[in-house]
C-alpha atoms as a PDB file:
ATOM      1  CA  MET A   1      96.447 111.516 119.315  1.00  0.00           C
ATOM      2  CA  LEU A   2      96.162 108.828 116.517  1.00  0.00           C
ATOM      3  CA  ARG A   3      92.871 107.619 115.076  1.00  0.00           C
ATOM      4  CA  VAL A   4      93.497 103.650 114.747  1.00  0.00           C
ATOM      5  CA  HIS A   5      91.561 100.945 113.215  1.00  0.00           C
ATOM      6  CA  SER A   6      93.592  97.916 114.148  1.00  0.00           C
ATOM      7  CA  ILE A   7      96.984  96.667 114.782  1.00  0.00           C
ATOM      8  CA  GLU A   8      98.652  93.507 113.450  1.00  0.00           C
ATOM      9  CA  SER A   9     101.623  91.951 115.280  1.00  0.00           C
ATOM     10  CA  LEU A  10     104.285  89.930 113.320  1.00  0.00           C
ATOM     11  CA  GLY A  11     103.238  91.155 109.895  1.00  0.00           C
ATOM     12  CA  THR A  12     105.278  89.999 106.872  1.00  0.00           C
ATOM     13  CA  TYR A  13     103.549  91.735 104.109  1.00  0.00           C
ATOM     14  CA  ASP A  14     104.067  95.350 104.695  1.00  0.00           C
ATOM     15  CA  GLY A  15     107.662  96.107 104.481  1.00  0.00           C
ATOM     16  CA  PRO A  16     110.958  94.368 105.149  1.00  0.00           C
ATOM     17  CA  GLY A  17     111.256  91.710 107.844  1.00  0.00           C
ATOM     18  CA  ILE A  18     108.711  91.116 110.601  1.00  0.00           C
ATOM     19  CA  ARG A  19     106.755  94.129 111.619  1.00  0.00           C
ATOM     20  CA  LEU A  20     104.344  95.823 113.827  1.00  0.00           C
ATOM     21  CA  VAL A  21     101.710  97.159 111.511  1.00  0.00           C
ATOM     22  CA  VAL A  22      99.331  99.964 112.687  1.00  0.00           C
ATOM     23  CA  PHE A  23      96.244 100.470 110.465  1.00  0.00           C
ATOM     24  CA  LEU A  24      94.904 104.032 110.774  1.00  0.00           C
ATOM     25  CA  GLN A  25      91.251 104.884 110.416  1.00  0.00           C
ATOM     26  CA  GLY A  26      90.255 107.120 107.519  1.00  0.00           C
ATOM     27  CA  CYS A  27      90.953 107.050 103.780  1.00  0.00           C
ATOM     28  CA  ASN A  28      90.369 109.734 100.874  1.00  0.00           C
ATOM     29  CA  PHE A  29      90.140 107.059  98.237  1.00  0.00           C
ATOM     30  CA  LYS A  30      87.055 104.716  97.724  1.00  0.00           C
ATOM     31  CA  CYS A  31      88.817 102.077  95.776  1.00  0.00           C
ATOM     32  CA  LEU A  32      86.430  99.637  93.901  1.00  0.00           C
ATOM     33  CA  TYR A  33      88.124  96.670  95.079  1.00  0.00           C
ATOM     34  CA  CYS A  34      89.037  97.931  98.682  1.00  0.00           C
ATOM     35  CA  ALA A  35      89.567  95.015 100.983  1.00  0.00           C
ATOM     36  CA  ASN A  36      89.150  97.181 104.073  1.00  0.00           C
ATOM     37  CA  PRO A  37      86.216  99.309 103.600  1.00  0.00           C
ATOM     38  CA  ASP A  38      85.721  99.619 107.339  1.00  0.00           C
ATOM     39  CA  THR A  39      88.644 101.878 107.624  1.00  0.00           C
ATOM     40  CA  ILE A  40      87.363 104.552 105.180  1.00  0.00           C
ATOM     41  CA  GLU A  41      85.271 106.425 107.517  1.00  0.00           C
ATOM     42  CA  PHE A  42      87.699 108.769 109.652  1.00  0.00           C
ATOM     43  CA  GLY A  43      85.229 109.032 112.547  1.00  0.00           C
ATOM     44  CA  SER A  44      85.353 105.561 113.763  1.00  0.00           C
ATOM     45  CA  GLY A  45      88.240 103.550 115.222  1.00  0.00           C
ATOM     46  CA  SER A  46      89.874 104.172 118.616  1.00  0.00           C
ATOM     47  CA  GLU A  47      92.492 106.769 119.738  1.00  0.00           C
ATOM     48  CA  MET A  48      95.917 105.882 120.684  1.00  0.00           C
ATOM     49  CA  THR A  49      98.931 108.026 121.810  1.00  0.00           C
ATOM     50  CA  PRO A  50     102.288 107.719 120.088  1.00  0.00           C
ATOM     51  CA  GLU A  51     103.773 106.566 123.290  1.00  0.00           C
ATOM     52  CA  SER A  52     101.486 103.601 123.577  1.00  0.00           C
ATOM     53  CA  ILE A  53     102.605 102.434 120.159  1.00  0.00           C
ATOM     54  CA  LEU A  54     106.010 102.912 120.964  1.00  0.00           C
ATOM     55  CA  LEU A  55     105.527 100.590 124.091  1.00  0.00           C
ATOM     56  CA  MET A  56     104.042  98.113 121.725  1.00  0.00           C
ATOM     57  CA  ALA A  57     106.943  98.374 119.455  1.00  0.00           C
ATOM     58  CA  GLN A  58     109.579  97.944 122.223  1.00  0.00           C
ATOM     59  CA  SER A  59     107.525  94.687 123.379  1.00  0.00           C
ATOM     60  CA  GLN A  60     108.037  93.230 120.064  1.00  0.00           C
ATOM     61  CA  ARG A  61     111.356  94.396 119.235  1.00  0.00           C
ATOM     62  CA  PRO A  62     112.949  90.711 119.650  1.00  0.00           C
ATOM     63  CA  PHE A  63     110.907  89.538 116.652  1.00  0.00           C
ATOM     64  CA  PHE A  64     112.250  92.120 114.240  1.00  0.00           C
ATOM     65  CA  GLY A  65     115.703  91.159 113.722  1.00  0.00           C
ATOM     66  CA  LYS A  66     117.783  93.482 111.453  1.00  0.00           C
ATOM     67  CA  ASN A  67     115.097  94.323 108.994  1.00  0.00           C
ATOM     68  CA  GLY A  68     111.939  94.419 110.733  1.00  0.00           C
ATOM     69  CA  GLY A  69     110.152  97.523 112.377  1.00  0.00           C
ATOM     70  CA  ILE A  70     106.926  99.379 112.235  1.00  0.00           C
ATOM     71  CA  THR A  71     104.494 100.108 109.294  1.00  0.00           C
ATOM     72  CA  ILE A  72     101.904 102.593 109.519  1.00  0.00           C
ATOM     73  CA  SER A  73      99.047 101.603 107.047  1.00  0.00           C
ATOM     74  CA  GLY A  74      95.495 102.369 106.557  1.00  0.00           C
ATOM     75  CA  GLY A  75      93.215 103.866 105.658  1.00  0.00           C
ATOM     76  CA  GLU A  76      95.425 106.409 104.385  1.00  0.00           C
ATOM     77  CA  PRO A  77      98.082 107.301 107.149  1.00  0.00           C
ATOM     78  CA  LEU A  78      99.152 110.678 105.729  1.00  0.00           C
ATOM     79  CA  MET A  79      95.718 111.976 106.466  1.00  0.00           C
ATOM     80  CA  GLN A  80      97.201 112.203 109.910  1.00  0.00           C
ATOM     81  CA  ALA A  81     100.774 113.041 109.135  1.00  0.00           C
ATOM     82  CA  ARG A  82     101.118 115.770 111.524  1.00  0.00           C
ATOM     83  CA  GLU A  83      99.990 113.298 114.518  1.00  0.00           C
ATOM     84  CA  LEU A  84     102.481 110.750 113.214  1.00  0.00           C
ATOM     85  CA  ILE A  85     105.545 113.048 113.306  1.00  0.00           C
ATOM     86  CA  PRO A  86     106.162 112.748 117.119  1.00  0.00           C
ATOM     87  CA  LEU A  87     105.726 108.949 116.861  1.00  0.00           C
ATOM     88  CA  PHE A  88     108.106 108.583 114.123  1.00  0.00           C
ATOM     89  CA  LYS A  89     110.618 111.089 115.884  1.00  0.00           C
ATOM     90  CA  MET A  90     110.348 108.597 118.942  1.00  0.00           C
ATOM     91  CA  LEU A  91     110.619 105.117 117.002  1.00  0.00           C
ATOM     92  CA  ARG A  92     113.735 106.659 115.241  1.00  0.00           C
ATOM     93  CA  ALA A  93     115.247 107.596 118.420  1.00  0.00           C
ATOM     94  CA  HIS A  94     114.737 104.046 119.809  1.00  0.00           C
ATOM     95  CA  GLY A  95     116.355 102.540 116.607  1.00  0.00           C
ATOM     96  CA  PHE A  96     113.220 101.454 114.917  1.00  0.00           C
ATOM     97  CA  ASN A  97     112.748 101.093 111.180  1.00  0.00           C
ATOM     98  CA  THR A  98     109.928 103.175 110.155  1.00  0.00           C
ATOM     99  CA  CYS A  99     107.644 102.480 107.070  1.00  0.00           C
ATOM    100  CA  ILE A 100     104.589 104.191 105.611  1.00  0.00           C
ATOM    101  CA  ASP A 101     102.098 102.533 103.275  1.00  0.00           C
ATOM    102  CA  THR A 102     100.117 105.162 101.265  1.00  0.00           C
ATOM    103  CA  ASN A 103      98.082 106.080  98.231  1.00  0.00           C
ATOM    104  CA  GLY A 104     100.290 109.110  97.755  1.00  0.00           C
ATOM    105  CA  SER A 105      97.540 111.685  97.540  1.00  0.00           C
ATOM    106  CA  ILE A 106      98.818 114.139 100.161  1.00  0.00           C
ATOM    107  CA  LEU A 107     101.952 116.366 100.200  1.00  0.00           C
ATOM    108  CA  ASN A 108     102.113 119.254 102.516  1.00  0.00           C
ATOM    109  CA  GLU A 109     104.485 120.547 104.868  1.00  0.00           C
ATOM    110  CA  ALA A 110     103.570 117.967 107.606  1.00  0.00           C
ATOM    111  CA  VAL A 111     104.050 115.070 105.002  1.00  0.00           C
ATOM    112  CA  LYS A 112     107.235 116.429 104.067  1.00  0.00           C
ATOM    113  CA  GLU A 113     108.353 116.611 107.644  1.00  0.00           C
ATOM    114  CA  LEU A 114     107.312 113.013 108.533  1.00  0.00           C
ATOM    115  CA  LEU A 115     109.269 111.738 105.470  1.00  0.00           C
ATOM    116  CA  GLN A 116     112.207 112.917 107.089  1.00  0.00           C
ATOM    117  CA  HIS A 117     111.812 110.386 109.660  1.00  0.00           C
ATOM    118  CA  THR A 118     110.644 107.487 107.326  1.00  0.00           C
ATOM    119  CA  ASP A 119     112.922 104.826 106.248  1.00  0.00           C
ATOM    120  CA  LEU A 120     110.672 103.227 103.504  1.00  0.00           C
ATOM    121  CA  VAL A 121     107.686 104.368 101.792  1.00  0.00           C
ATOM    122  CA  LEU A 122     105.353 101.630 100.223  1.00  0.00           C
ATOM    123  CA  LEU A 123     103.649 103.739  97.525  1.00  0.00           C
ATOM    124  CA  ASP A 124     100.401 102.302  95.981  1.00  0.00           C
ATOM    125  CA  ILE A 125     100.116 103.660  92.646  1.00  0.00           C
ATOM    126  CA  LYS A 126      96.516 102.306  91.559  1.00  0.00           C
ATOM    127  CA  HIS A 127      96.846 103.499  87.823  1.00  0.00           C
ATOM    128  CA  VAL A 128      99.232 105.311  85.479  1.00  0.00           C
ATOM    129  CA  ASP A 129      96.136 106.483  83.480  1.00  0.00           C
ATOM    130  CA  ALA A 130      94.278 109.463  85.135  1.00  0.00           C
ATOM    131  CA  LYS A 131      90.993 108.649  83.764  1.00  0.00           C
ATOM    132  CA  LYS A 132      91.203 104.850  84.760  1.00  0.00           C
ATOM    133  CA  HIS A 133      92.699 105.783  88.037  1.00  0.00           C
ATOM    134  CA  LYS A 134      89.496 107.982  88.901  1.00  0.00           C
ATOM    135  CA  LYS A 135      87.291 105.038  87.786  1.00  0.00           C
ATOM    136  CA  LEU A 136      89.047 102.780  90.155  1.00  0.00           C
ATOM    137  CA  THR A 137      89.586 105.266  93.047  1.00  0.00           C
ATOM    138  CA  GLY A 138      87.089 108.103  92.650  1.00  0.00           C
ATOM    139  CA  LYS A 139      90.162 110.434  92.470  1.00  0.00           C
ATOM    140  CA  ALA A 140      92.606 111.622  89.816  1.00  0.00           C
ATOM    141  CA  ASN A 141      96.095 110.229  90.106  1.00  0.00           C
ATOM    142  CA  SER A 142      98.010 113.531  89.685  1.00  0.00           C
ATOM    143  CA  ARG A 143      98.643 113.914  93.524  1.00  0.00           C
ATOM    144  CA  THR A 144      99.869 110.392  93.750  1.00  0.00           C
ATOM    145  CA  LEU A 145     102.289 110.914  90.843  1.00  0.00           C
ATOM    146  CA  THR A 146     103.394 114.470  92.493  1.00  0.00           C
ATOM    147  CA  LEU A 147     104.387 112.541  95.589  1.00  0.00           C
ATOM    148  CA  ALA A 148     106.151 109.944  93.619  1.00  0.00           C
ATOM    149  CA  ASP A 149     108.238 112.850  92.034  1.00  0.00           C
ATOM    150  CA  TYR A 150     108.915 114.195  95.307  1.00  0.00           C
ATOM    151  CA  LEU A 151     110.066 110.898  96.740  1.00  0.00           C
ATOM    152  CA  ALA A 152     112.395 110.490  93.846  1.00  0.00           C
ATOM    153  CA  GLN A 153     113.795 114.157  94.283  1.00  0.00           C
ATOM    154  CA  GLN A 154     114.420 113.627  97.986  1.00  0.00           C
ATOM    155  CA  ASN A 155     115.845 110.037  97.252  1.00  0.00           C
ATOM    156  CA  VAL A 156     113.363 108.401  99.955  1.00  0.00           C
ATOM    157  CA  PRO A 157     113.549 104.653  99.522  1.00  0.00           C
ATOM    158  CA  THR A 158     110.424 103.417  98.071  1.00  0.00           C
ATOM    159  CA  TRP A 159     108.666 100.309  97.050  1.00  0.00           C
ATOM    160  CA  ILE A 160     105.926 100.607  94.553  1.00  0.00           C
ATOM    161  CA  ARG A 161     102.724  98.573  95.072  1.00  0.00           C
ATOM    162  CA  TYR A 162     100.366  97.756  92.136  1.00  0.00           C
ATOM    163  CA  VAL A 163      97.094  95.836  92.460  1.00  0.00           C
ATOM    164  CA  LEU A 164      96.330  93.914  89.253  1.00  0.00           C
ATOM    165  CA  VAL A 165      92.549  94.089  88.603  1.00  0.00           C
ATOM    166  CA  PRO A 166      91.480  92.072  85.532  1.00  0.00           C
ATOM    167  CA  GLY A 167      89.839  94.460  83.005  1.00  0.00           C
ATOM    168  CA  TYR A 168      90.706  97.531  85.091  1.00  0.00           C
ATOM    169  CA  SER A 169      94.549  97.764  85.742  1.00  0.00           C
ATOM    170  CA  ASP A 170      96.000  94.985  83.561  1.00  0.00           C
ATOM    171  CA  ASP A 171      96.358  96.571  80.204  1.00  0.00           C
ATOM    172  CA  GLU A 172      99.733  95.820  78.794  1.00  0.00           C
ATOM    173  CA  ALA A 173     100.293  99.353  77.426  1.00  0.00           C
ATOM    174  CA  ASP A 174      99.171 100.751  80.826  1.00  0.00           C
ATOM    175  CA  LEU A 175     101.746  98.370  82.600  1.00  0.00           C
ATOM    176  CA  HIS A 176     104.651  99.596  80.369  1.00  0.00           C
ATOM    177  CA  GLY A 177     103.526 103.072  80.905  1.00  0.00           C
ATOM    178  CA  LEU A 178     103.893 102.795  84.540  1.00  0.00           C
ATOM    179  CA  GLY A 179     107.115 100.936  84.227  1.00  0.00           C
ATOM    180  CA  MET A 180     108.712 103.579  82.250  1.00  0.00           C
ATOM    181  CA  ARG A 181     107.705 106.269  84.848  1.00  0.00           C
ATOM    182  CA  ILE A 182     109.124 104.114  87.602  1.00  0.00           C
ATOM    183  CA  ALA A 183     112.329 103.381  85.583  1.00  0.00           C
ATOM    184  CA  GLU A 184     113.202 107.291  86.003  1.00  0.00           C
ATOM    185  CA  MET A 185     112.839 106.812  89.959  1.00  0.00           C
ATOM    186  CA  ASN A 186     116.370 105.958  91.137  1.00  0.00           C
ATOM    187  CA  ASN A 187     114.884 105.655  94.714  1.00  0.00           C
ATOM    188  CA  VAL A 188     112.416 102.802  93.870  1.00  0.00           C
ATOM    189  CA  LYS A 189     114.024  99.516  95.032  1.00  0.00           C
ATOM    190  CA  LYS A 190     111.104  97.085  94.450  1.00  0.00           C
ATOM    191  CA  LEU A 191     107.751  96.569  92.831  1.00  0.00           C
ATOM    192  CA  GLU A 192     105.193  94.380  94.551  1.00  0.00           C
ATOM    193  CA  ILE A 193     102.356  93.191  92.402  1.00  0.00           C
ATOM    194  CA  GLN A 194      99.252  92.501  94.507  1.00  0.00           C
ATOM    195  CA  PRO A 195      96.709  89.994  93.239  1.00  0.00           C
ATOM    196  CA  TYR A 196      93.207  91.194  93.143  1.00  0.00           C
ATOM    197  CA  HIS A 197      91.001  89.236  95.633  1.00  0.00           C
ATOM    198  CA  LYS A 198      87.781  89.367  97.240  1.00  0.00           C
ATOM    199  CA  LEU A 199      88.372  88.641 100.836  1.00  0.00           C
ATOM    200  CA  GLY A 200      86.797  91.828 101.970  1.00  0.00           C
ATOM    201  CA  VAL A 201      83.470  91.339 100.397  1.00  0.00           C
ATOM    202  CA  HIS A 202      81.837  90.253 103.781  1.00  0.00           C
ATOM    203  CA  LYS A 203      82.854  93.553 105.341  1.00  0.00           C
ATOM    204  CA  TYR A 204      80.623  95.440 102.615  1.00  0.00           C
ATOM    205  CA  GLU A 205      77.879  93.315 103.630  1.00  0.00           C
ATOM    206  CA  ALA A 206      78.306  93.971 107.446  1.00  0.00           C
ATOM    207  CA  LEU A 207      78.467  97.678 106.354  1.00  0.00           C
ATOM    208  CA  GLY A 208      75.404  97.443 104.274  1.00  0.00           C
ATOM    209  CA  TRP A 209      77.321  98.731 101.229  1.00  0.00           C
ATOM    210  CA  GLU A 210      77.414  97.157  97.581  1.00  0.00           C
ATOM    211  CA  TYR A 211      80.452  95.778  96.525  1.00  0.00           C
ATOM    212  CA  GLN A 212      81.049  97.431  93.092  1.00  0.00           C
ATOM    213  CA  ILE A 213      82.878  94.800  90.992  1.00  0.00           C
ATOM    214  CA  PRO A 214      81.486  91.338  92.096  1.00  0.00           C
ATOM    215  CA  ASP A 215      81.874  89.974  88.524  1.00  0.00           C
ATOM    216  CA  VAL A 216      85.588  90.566  88.274  1.00  0.00           C
ATOM    217  CA  PRO A 217      87.546  87.465  88.668  1.00  0.00           C
ATOM    218  CA  SER A 218      90.817  86.552  90.517  1.00  0.00           C
ATOM    219  CA  ASN A 219      93.969  86.742  88.680  1.00  0.00           C
ATOM    220  CA  THR A 220      95.152  83.724  86.827  1.00  0.00           C
ATOM    221  CA  LEU A 221      98.875  82.687  87.091  1.00  0.00           C
ATOM    222  CA  GLU A 222      99.317  83.571  83.577  1.00  0.00           C
ATOM    223  CA  GLN A 223      98.048  87.133  83.997  1.00  0.00           C
ATOM    224  CA  LEU A 224     100.353  87.649  87.120  1.00  0.00           C
ATOM    225  CA  SER A 225     103.279  86.282  85.314  1.00  0.00           C
ATOM    226  CA  LYS A 226     102.722  88.372  82.129  1.00  0.00           C
ATOM    227  CA  ALA A 227     102.639  91.658  84.430  1.00  0.00           C
ATOM    228  CA  LYS A 228     105.737  90.564  86.416  1.00  0.00           C
ATOM    229  CA  ALA A 229     107.596  90.089  82.957  1.00  0.00           C
ATOM    230  CA  ILE A 230     106.563  93.554  81.759  1.00  0.00           C
ATOM    231  CA  PHE A 231     107.816  95.328  85.013  1.00  0.00           C
ATOM    232  CA  GLU A 232     110.962  93.280  85.119  1.00  0.00           C
ATOM    233  CA  ASN A 233     111.865  95.406  81.997  1.00  0.00           C
ATOM    234  CA  TYR A 234     111.985  98.584  84.204  1.00  0.00           C
ATOM    235  CA  VAL A 235     112.588  97.397  87.792  1.00  0.00           C
ATOM    236  CA  SER A 236     115.312  95.402  89.100  1.00  0.00           C
ATOM    237  CA  GLU A 237     113.164  93.521  91.736  1.00  0.00           C
ATOM    238  CA  VAL A 238     109.682  92.695  90.996  1.00  0.00           C
ATOM    239  CA  ILE A 239     107.558  90.335  93.308  1.00  0.00           C
ATOM    240  CA  ILE A 240     104.120  88.814  93.392  1.00  0.00           C
ATOM    241  CA  ASN A 241     102.814  89.072  96.871  1.00  0.00           C
END
């Protein structure tokens, strides 16, 4: 049984093509800019069986085309890696493309088995610098980088996702540092720059939580373009989402 927060049909931002996106409940990070703080607590959400998700995927198959499929996001989906294994086995058996969007902080035997049934990983690297990563997320980045190395060793197709937060994750030296690390990963097919936004602020108010970085402005086009130019030195395909 999977603990699910919500489901998005006809998603176009979480992997290739048109996708069914399942957002799981529960996350082990507390990112300062999290747009979905209501996914953090594990105990809420609703329970769904793998079979029910498979049925939804089958009903939407006509929209997927050649590239679409199913993306499991969150929250942090690898917190439920063991429960995802039977779902991904069923999806693969029925010819669906499988994708996981993860912060990369968990690598255990269940995750390793799950990755054997995964076509694409969207790896959210929050920061290349350990101290700055901890300031952003509450956690060090060592586990994320360990998973990045494992994905490269196993040649698991991977897209890197990077949120460009003004004053927090847009330092040019850090962008070059991340770029150099990614350049060593032959499995990385694309890097997606995700602009910082405040679309989830109203959710903090509903939860009675304080939004931690209210004074941080949205990215300028110049900031996004500069980051894209830097990453293009290291990754063949860079896009701004």
